[in-house]
PDB file of C-alpha atoms in Angstrom:
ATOM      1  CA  UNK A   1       0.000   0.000   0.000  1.00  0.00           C
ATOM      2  CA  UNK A   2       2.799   2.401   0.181  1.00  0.00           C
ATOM      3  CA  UNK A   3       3.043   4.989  -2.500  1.00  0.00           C
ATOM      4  CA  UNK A   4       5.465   7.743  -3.707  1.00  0.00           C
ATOM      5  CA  UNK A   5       3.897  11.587  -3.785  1.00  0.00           C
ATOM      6  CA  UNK A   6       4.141  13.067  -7.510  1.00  0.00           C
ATOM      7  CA  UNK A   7       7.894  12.093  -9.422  1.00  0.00           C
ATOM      8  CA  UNK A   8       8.490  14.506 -12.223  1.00  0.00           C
ATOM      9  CA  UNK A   9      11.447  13.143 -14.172  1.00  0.00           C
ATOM     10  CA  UNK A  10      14.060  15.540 -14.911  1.00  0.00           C
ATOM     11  CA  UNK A  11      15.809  13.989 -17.829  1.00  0.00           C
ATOM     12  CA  UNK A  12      14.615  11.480 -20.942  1.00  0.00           C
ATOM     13  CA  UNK A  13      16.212   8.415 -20.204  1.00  0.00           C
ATOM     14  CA  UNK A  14      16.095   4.716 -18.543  1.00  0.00           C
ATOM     15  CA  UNK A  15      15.195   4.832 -14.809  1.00  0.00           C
ATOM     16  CA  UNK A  16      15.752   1.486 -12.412  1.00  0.00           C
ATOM     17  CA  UNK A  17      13.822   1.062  -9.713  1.00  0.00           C
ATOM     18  CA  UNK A  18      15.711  -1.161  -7.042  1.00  0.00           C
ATOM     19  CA  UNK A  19      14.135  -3.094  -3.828  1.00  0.00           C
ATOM     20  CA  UNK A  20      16.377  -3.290  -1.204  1.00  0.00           C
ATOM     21  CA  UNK A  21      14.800  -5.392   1.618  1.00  0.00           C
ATOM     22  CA  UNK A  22      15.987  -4.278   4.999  1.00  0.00           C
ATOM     23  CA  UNK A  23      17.798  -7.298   7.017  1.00  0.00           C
ATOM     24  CA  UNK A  24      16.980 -10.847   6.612  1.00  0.00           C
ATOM     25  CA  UNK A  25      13.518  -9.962   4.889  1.00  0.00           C
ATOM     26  CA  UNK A  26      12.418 -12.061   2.258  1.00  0.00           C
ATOM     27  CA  UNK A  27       9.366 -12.150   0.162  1.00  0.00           C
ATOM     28  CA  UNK A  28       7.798 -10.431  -3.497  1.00  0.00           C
ATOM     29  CA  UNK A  29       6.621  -7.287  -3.898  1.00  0.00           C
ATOM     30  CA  UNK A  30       3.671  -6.012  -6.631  1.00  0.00           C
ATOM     31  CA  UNK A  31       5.017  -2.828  -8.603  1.00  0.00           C
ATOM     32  CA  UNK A  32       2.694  -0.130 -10.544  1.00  0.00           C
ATOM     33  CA  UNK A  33       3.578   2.855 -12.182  1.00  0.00           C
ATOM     34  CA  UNK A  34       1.179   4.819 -13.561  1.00  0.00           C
ATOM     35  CA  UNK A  35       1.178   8.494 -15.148  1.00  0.00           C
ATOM     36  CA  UNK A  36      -0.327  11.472 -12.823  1.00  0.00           C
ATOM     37  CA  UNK A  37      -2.086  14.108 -15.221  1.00  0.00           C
ATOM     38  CA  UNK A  38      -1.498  17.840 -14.582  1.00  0.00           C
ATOM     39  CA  UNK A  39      -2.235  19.555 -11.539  1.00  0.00           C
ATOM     40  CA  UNK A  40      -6.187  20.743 -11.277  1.00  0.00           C
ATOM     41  CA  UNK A  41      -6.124  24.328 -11.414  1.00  0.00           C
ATOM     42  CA  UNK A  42      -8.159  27.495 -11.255  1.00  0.00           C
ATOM     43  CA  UNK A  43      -9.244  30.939  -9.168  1.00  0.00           C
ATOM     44  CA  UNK A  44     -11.596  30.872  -6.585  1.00  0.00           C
ATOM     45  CA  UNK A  45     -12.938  34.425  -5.325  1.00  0.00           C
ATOM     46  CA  UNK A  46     -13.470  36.172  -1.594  1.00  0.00           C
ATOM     47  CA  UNK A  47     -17.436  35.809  -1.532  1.00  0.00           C
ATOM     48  CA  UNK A  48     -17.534  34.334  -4.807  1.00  0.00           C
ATOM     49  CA  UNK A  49     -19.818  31.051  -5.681  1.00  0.00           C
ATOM     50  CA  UNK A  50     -18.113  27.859  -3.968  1.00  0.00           C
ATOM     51  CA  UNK A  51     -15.562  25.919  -5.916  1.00  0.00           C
ATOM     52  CA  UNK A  52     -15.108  21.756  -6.290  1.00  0.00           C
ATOM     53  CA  UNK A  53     -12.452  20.250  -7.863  1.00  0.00           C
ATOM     54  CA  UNK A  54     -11.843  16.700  -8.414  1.00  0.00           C
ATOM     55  CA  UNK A  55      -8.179  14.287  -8.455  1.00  0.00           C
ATOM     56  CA  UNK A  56      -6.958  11.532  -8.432  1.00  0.00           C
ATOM     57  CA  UNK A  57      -4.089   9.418  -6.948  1.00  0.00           C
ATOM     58  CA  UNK A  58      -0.769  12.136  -6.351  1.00  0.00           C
ATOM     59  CA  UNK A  59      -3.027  14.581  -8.056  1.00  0.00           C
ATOM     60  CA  UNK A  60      -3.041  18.050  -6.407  1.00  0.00           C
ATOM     61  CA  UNK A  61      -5.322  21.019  -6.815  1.00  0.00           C
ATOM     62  CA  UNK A  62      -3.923  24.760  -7.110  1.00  0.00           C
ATOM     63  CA  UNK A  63      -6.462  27.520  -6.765  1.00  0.00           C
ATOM     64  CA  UNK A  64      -5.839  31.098  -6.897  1.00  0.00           C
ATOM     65  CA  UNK A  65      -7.075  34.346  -5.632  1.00  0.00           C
ATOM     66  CA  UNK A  66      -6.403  38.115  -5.512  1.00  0.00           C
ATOM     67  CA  UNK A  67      -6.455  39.675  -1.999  1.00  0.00           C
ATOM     68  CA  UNK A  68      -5.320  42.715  -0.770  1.00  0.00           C
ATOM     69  CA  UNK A  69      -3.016  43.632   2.717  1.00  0.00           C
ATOM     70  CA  UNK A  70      -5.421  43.719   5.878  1.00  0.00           C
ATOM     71  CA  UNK A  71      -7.805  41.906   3.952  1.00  0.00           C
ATOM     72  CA  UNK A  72      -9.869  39.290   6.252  1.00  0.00           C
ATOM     73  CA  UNK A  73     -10.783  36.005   4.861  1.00  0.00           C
ATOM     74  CA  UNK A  74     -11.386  32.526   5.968  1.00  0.00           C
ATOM     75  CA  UNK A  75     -11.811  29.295   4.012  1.00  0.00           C
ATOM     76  CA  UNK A  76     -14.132  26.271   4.219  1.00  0.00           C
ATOM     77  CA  UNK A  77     -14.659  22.857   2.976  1.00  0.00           C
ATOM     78  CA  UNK A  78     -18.244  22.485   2.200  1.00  0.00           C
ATOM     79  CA  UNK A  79     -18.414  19.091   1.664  1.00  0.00           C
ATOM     80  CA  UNK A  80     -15.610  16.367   0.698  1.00  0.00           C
ATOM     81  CA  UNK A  81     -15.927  12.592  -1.314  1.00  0.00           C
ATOM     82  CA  UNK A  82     -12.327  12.107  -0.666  1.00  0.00           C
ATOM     83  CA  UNK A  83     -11.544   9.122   0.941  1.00  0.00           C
ATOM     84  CA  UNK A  84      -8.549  10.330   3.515  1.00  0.00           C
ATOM     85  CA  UNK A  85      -7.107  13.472   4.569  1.00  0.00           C
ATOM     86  CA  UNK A  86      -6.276  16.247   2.744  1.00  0.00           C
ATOM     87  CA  UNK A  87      -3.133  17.818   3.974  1.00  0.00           C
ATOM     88  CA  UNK A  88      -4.570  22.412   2.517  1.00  0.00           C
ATOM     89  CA  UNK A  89      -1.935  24.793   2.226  1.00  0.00           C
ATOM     90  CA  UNK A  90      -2.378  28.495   1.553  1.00  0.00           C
ATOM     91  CA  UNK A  91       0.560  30.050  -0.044  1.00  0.00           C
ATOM     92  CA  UNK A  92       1.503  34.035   0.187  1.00  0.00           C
ATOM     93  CA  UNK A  93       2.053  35.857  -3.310  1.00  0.00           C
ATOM     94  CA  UNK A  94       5.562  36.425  -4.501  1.00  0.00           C
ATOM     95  CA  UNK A  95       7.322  39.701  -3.744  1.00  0.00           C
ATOM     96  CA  UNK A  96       6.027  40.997  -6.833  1.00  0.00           C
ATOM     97  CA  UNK A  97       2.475  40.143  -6.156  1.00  0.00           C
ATOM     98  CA  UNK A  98       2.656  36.943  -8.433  1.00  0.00           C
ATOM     99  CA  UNK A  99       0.562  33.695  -7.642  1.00  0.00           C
ATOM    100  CA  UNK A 100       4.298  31.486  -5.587  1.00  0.00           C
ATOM    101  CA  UNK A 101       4.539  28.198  -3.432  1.00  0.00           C
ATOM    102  CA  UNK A 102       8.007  29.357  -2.361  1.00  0.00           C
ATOM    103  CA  UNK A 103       7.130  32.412  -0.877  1.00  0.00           C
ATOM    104  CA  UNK A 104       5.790  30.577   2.481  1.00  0.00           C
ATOM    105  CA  UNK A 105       2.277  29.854   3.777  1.00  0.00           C
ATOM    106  CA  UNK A 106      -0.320  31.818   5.941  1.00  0.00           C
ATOM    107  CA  UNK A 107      -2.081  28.692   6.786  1.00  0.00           C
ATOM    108  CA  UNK A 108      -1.121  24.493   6.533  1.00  0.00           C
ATOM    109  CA  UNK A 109      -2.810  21.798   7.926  1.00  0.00           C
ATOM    110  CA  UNK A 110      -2.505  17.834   7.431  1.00  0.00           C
ATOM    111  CA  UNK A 111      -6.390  16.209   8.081  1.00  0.00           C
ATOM    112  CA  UNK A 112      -9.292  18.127   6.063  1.00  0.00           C
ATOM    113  CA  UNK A 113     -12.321  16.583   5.288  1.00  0.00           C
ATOM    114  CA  UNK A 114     -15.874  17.983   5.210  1.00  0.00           C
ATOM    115  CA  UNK A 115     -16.608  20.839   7.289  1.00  0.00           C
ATOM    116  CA  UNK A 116     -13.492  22.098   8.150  1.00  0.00           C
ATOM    117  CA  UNK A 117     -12.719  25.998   8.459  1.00  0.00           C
ATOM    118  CA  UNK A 118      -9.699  28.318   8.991  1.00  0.00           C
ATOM    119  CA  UNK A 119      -9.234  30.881  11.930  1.00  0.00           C
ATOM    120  CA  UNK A 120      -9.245  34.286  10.304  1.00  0.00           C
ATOM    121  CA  UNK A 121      -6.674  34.975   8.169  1.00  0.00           C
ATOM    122  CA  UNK A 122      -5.667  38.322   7.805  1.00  0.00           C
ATOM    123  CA  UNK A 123      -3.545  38.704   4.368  1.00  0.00           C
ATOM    124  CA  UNK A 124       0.397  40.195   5.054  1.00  0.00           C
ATOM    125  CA  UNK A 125       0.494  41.567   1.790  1.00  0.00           C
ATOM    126  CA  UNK A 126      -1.374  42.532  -2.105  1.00  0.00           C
ATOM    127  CA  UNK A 127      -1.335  40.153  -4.488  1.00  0.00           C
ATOM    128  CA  UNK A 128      -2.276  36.412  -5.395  1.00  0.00           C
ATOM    129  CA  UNK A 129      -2.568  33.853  -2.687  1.00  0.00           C
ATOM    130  CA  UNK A 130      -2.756  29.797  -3.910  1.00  0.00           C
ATOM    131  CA  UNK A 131      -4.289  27.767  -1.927  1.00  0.00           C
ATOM    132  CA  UNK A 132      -3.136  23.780  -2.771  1.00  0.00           C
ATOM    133  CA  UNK A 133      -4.827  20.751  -1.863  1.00  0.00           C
ATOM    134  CA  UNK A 134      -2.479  17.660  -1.629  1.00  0.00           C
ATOM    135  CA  UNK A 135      -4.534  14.715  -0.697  1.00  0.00           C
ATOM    136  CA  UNK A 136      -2.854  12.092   1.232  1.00  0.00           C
ATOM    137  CA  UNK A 137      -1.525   8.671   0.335  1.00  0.00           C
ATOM    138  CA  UNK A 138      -3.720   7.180  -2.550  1.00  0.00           C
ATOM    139  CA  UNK A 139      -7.041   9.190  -1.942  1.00  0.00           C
ATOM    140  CA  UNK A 140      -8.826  10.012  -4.357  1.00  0.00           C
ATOM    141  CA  UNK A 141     -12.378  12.308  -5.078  1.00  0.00           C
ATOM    142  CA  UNK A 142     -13.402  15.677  -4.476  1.00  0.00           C
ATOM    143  CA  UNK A 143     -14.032  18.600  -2.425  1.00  0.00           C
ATOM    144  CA  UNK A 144     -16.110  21.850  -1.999  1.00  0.00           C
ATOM    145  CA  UNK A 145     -14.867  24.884  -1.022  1.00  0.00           C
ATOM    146  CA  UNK A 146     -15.524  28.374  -0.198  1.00  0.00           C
ATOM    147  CA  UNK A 147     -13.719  31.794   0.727  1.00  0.00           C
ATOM    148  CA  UNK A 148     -15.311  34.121   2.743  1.00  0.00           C
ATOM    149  CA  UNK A 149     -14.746  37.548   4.030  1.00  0.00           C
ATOM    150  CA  UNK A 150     -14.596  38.167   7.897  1.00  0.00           C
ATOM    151  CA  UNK A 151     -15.924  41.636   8.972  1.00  0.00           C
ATOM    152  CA  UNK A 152     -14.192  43.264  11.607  1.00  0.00           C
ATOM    153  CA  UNK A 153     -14.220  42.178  14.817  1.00  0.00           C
ATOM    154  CA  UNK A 154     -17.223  43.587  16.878  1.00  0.00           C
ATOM    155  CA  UNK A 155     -16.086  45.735  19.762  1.00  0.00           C
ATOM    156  CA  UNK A 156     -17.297  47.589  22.655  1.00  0.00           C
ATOM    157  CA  UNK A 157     -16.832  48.757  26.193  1.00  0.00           C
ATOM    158  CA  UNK A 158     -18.485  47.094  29.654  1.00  0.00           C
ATOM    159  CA  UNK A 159     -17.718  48.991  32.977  1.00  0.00           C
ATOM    160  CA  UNK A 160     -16.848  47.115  36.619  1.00  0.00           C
ATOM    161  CA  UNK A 161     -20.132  47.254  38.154  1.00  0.00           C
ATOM    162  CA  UNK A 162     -22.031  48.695  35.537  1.00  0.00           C
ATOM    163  CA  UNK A 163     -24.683  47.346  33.079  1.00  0.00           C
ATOM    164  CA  UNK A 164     -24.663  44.358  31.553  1.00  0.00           C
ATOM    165  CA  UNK A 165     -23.872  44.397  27.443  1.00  0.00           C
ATOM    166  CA  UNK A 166     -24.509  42.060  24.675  1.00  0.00           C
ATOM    167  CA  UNK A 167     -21.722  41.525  22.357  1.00  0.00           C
ATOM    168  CA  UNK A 168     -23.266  39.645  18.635  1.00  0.00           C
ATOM    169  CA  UNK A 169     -21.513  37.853  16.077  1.00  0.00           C
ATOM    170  CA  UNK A 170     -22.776  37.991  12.316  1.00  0.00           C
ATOM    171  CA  UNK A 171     -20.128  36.354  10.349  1.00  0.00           C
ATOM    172  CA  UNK A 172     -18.465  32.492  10.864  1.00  0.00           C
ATOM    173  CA  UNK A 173     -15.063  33.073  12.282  1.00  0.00           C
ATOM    174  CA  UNK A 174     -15.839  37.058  13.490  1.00  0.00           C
ATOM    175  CA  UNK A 175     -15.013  37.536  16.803  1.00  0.00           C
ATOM    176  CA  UNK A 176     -16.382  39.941  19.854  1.00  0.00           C
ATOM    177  CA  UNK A 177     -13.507  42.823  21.878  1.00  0.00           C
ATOM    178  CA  UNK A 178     -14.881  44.123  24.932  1.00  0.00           C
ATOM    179  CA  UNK A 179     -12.114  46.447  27.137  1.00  0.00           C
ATOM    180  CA  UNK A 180     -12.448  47.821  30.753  1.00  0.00           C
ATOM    181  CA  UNK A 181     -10.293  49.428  33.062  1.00  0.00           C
ATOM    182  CA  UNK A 182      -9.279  47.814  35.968  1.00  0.00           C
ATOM    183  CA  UNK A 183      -6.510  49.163  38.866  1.00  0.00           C
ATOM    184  CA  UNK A 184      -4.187  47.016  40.535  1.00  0.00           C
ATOM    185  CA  UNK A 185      -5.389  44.461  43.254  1.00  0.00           C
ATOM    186  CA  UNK A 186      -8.926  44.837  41.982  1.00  0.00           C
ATOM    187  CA  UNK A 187     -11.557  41.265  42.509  1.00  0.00           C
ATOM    188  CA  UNK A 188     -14.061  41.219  39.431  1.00  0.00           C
ATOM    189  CA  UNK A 189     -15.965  38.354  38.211  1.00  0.00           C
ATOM    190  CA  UNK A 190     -17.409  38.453  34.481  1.00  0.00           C
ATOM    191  CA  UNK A 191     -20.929  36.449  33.932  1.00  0.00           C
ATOM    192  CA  UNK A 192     -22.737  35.270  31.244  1.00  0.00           C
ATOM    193  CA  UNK A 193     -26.398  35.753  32.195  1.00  0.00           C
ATOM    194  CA  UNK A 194     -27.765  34.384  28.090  1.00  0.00           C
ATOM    195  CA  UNK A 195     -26.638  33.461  24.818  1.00  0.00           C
ATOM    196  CA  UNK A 196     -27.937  32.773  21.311  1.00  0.00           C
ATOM    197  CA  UNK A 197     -24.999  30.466  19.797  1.00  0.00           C
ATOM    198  CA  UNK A 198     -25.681  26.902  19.282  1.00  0.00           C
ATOM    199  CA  UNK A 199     -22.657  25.898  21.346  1.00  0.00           C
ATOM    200  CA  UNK A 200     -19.894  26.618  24.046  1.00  0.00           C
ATOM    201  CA  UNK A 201     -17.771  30.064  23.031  1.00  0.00           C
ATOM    202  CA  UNK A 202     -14.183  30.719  23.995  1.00  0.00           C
ATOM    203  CA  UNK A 203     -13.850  33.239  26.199  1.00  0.00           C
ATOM    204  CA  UNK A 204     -10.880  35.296  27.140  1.00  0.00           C
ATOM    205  CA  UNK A 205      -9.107  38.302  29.341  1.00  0.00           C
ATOM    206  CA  UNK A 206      -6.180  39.322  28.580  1.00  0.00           C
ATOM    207  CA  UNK A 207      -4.162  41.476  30.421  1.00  0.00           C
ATOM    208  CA  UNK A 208      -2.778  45.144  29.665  1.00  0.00           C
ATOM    209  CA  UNK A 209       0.527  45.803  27.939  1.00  0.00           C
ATOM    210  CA  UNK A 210       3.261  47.553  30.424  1.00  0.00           C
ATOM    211  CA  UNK A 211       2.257  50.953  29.839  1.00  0.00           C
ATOM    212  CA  UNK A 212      -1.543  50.201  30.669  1.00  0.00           C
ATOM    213  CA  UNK A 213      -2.928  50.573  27.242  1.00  0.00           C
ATOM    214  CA  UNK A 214      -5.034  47.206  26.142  1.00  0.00           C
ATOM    215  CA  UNK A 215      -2.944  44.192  24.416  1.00  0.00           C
ATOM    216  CA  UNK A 216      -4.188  40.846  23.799  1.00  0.00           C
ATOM    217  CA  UNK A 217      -0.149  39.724  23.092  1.00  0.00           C
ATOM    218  CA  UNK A 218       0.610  40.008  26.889  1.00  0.00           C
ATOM    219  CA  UNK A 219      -0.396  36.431  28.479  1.00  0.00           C
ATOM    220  CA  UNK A 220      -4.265  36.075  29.779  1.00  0.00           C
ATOM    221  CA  UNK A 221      -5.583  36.563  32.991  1.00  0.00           C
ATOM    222  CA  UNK A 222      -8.222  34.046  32.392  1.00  0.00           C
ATOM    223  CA  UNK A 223      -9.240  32.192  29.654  1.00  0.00           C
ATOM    224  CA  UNK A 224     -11.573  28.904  28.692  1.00  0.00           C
ATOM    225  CA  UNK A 225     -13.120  26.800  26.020  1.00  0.00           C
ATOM    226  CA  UNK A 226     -16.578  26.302  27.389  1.00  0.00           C
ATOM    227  CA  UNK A 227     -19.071  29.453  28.036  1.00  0.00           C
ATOM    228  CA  UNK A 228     -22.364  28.931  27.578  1.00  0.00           C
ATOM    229  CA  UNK A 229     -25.504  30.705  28.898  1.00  0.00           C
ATOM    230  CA  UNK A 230     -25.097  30.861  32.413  1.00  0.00           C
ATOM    231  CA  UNK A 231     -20.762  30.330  32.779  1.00  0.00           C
ATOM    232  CA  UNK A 232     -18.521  32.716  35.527  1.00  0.00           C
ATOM    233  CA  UNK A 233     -15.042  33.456  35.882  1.00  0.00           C
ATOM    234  CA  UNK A 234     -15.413  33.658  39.345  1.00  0.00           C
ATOM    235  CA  UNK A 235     -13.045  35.946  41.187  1.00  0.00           C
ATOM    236  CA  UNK A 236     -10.359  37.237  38.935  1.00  0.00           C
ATOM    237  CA  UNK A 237      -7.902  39.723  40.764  1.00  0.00           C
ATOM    238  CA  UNK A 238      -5.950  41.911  38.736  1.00  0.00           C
ATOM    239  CA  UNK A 239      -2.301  42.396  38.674  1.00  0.00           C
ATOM    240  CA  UNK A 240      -1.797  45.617  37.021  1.00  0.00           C
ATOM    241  CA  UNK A 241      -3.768  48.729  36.575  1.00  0.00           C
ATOM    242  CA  UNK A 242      -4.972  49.390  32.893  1.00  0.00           C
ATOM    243  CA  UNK A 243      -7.292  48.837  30.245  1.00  0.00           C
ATOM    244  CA  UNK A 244      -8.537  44.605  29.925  1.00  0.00           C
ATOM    245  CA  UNK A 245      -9.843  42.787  26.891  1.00  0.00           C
ATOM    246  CA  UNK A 246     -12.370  40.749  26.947  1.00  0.00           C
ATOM    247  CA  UNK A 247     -12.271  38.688  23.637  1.00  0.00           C
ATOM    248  CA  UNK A 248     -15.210  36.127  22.684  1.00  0.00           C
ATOM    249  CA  UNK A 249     -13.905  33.062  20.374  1.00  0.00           C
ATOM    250  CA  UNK A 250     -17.074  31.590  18.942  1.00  0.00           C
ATOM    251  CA  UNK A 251     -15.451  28.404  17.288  1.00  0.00           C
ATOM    252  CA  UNK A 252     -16.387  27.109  13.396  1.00  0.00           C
ATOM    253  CA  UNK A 253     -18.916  28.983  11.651  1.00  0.00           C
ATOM    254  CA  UNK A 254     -20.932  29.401  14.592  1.00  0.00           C
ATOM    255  CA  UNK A 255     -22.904  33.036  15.110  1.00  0.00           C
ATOM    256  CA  UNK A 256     -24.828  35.038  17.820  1.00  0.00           C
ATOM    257  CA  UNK A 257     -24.890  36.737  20.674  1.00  0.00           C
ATOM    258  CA  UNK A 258     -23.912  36.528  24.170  1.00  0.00           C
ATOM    259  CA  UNK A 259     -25.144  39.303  27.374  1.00  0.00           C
ATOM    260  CA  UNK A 260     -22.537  40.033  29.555  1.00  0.00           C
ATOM    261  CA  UNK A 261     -21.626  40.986  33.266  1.00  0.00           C
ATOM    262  CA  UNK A 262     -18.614  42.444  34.810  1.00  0.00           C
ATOM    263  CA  UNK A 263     -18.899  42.469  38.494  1.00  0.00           C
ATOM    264  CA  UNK A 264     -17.039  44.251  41.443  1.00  0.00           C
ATOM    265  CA  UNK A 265     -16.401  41.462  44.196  1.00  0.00           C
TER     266      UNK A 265
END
């Protein structure tokens, strides 16, 4: 069952193929070659209609697309007949802007199937991104995809003590940015009181950068996988004085809304 990925040959020619069985192995072993065809290739568009391509064995697919720097996108598999993994890169343009696969990737994974979805990816730079499917081993069939655009993040404000606020997500992979400002040796507690997604959210604080202004690239002061409707903290005491984010992860393409509390303990 073992197979080679794609071989182009570099020169016309003879080519040997030799067995060498490791140690005192004996036995016979069934050969085929067989010719891969071209690459599948073709563009697929932010927000455009989804797009399915088909291979077969050490076939690949190479799909391109035009994005811009800042630009937010994510990428889904719809649906998948393949019957394996699918090991998805996404590729950055060249330094000219030009479509490359040496330029390094925003994004690589080895096990897609059906349903699977980037984080937001937020492009480095203008030009042509190529996304490549390489299916695994001797899979063969098809899958479904789609790129999206992510709208900004929602944000907002919520105040120690003060009213409670609901933070909604519109978008799969859009994520919610509430800040507050906290002093040093402070006891809070943040509550969910309800919650319209379908499942649990991530939830997050993160703590202010050194000069007190708000960073989420400073280590968290709390942070879980599994807020639902009615989900606390409990008491969180802060170590600096500044200005806290509160960031709400809703995982795949879930959406909604969740109603907040920050209390003073």
């Amino acid at each position: 069952g073992n197979l080679t990925d794609l071989l182009t040959l570099p020169v016309a020619g003879i080519y040997t193929i030799v067995l060498n069985p490791e140690g005192a192995a004996i036995g016979s072993m069934t050969l085929q070659l067989f010719s891969v065809p071209p690459d599948v290739t073709g563009p697929i568009t932010v927000d455009g209609p989804p797009v399915t391509a088909t291979t077969t064995v050490s076939q690949n697919v190479s799909l391109t697309f035009g994005g811009s720097l800042g630009q937010r996108v994510s990428l889904q598999s719809t649906s998948s007949t393949y019957n394996g993994w699918v090991d998805v890169f996404i590729y950055k343009p060249a330094a000219d802007g030009s479509a490359s696969t040496s330029n390094g990737v925003i994004y690589q994974t080895c096990c897609w199937g059906s349903g699977n979805l980037t984080d937001l990816l937020i492009l480095p730079a203008a030009g042509t991104y190529t996304i490549v499917l390489n299916p695994e081993g001797a899979a063969t069939g098809s899958m479904t995809l789609q790129l999206f655009s992510v709208p900004p993040d929602a944000m907002g404000t919520i105040t120690v003590g003060g009213p409670p606020v609901t933070m909604t997500t519109t978008s799969p992979v859009q994520n919610a940015s509430l800040t507050f400002s906290g002093s040093l040796g402070q006891q809070v507690a943040l509550q969910s009181t309800s919650t319209t997604y379908p499942g649990w959210i991530n939830v997050f604080i993160y703590k202010p950068a050194a000069d007190g202004s708000a960073s989420t690239s400073n280590g968290a002061l709390y942070q879980s996988c599994c807020w639902s409707g009615n989900t606390s903290t409990g008491v969180q005491t802060l170590p600096s004085t500044g200005t806290y984010t509160i960031l709400l992860d809703p995982p795949g393409m879930m959406t909604g809304g969740m109603t907040l509390n920050l209390l003073s303990q």
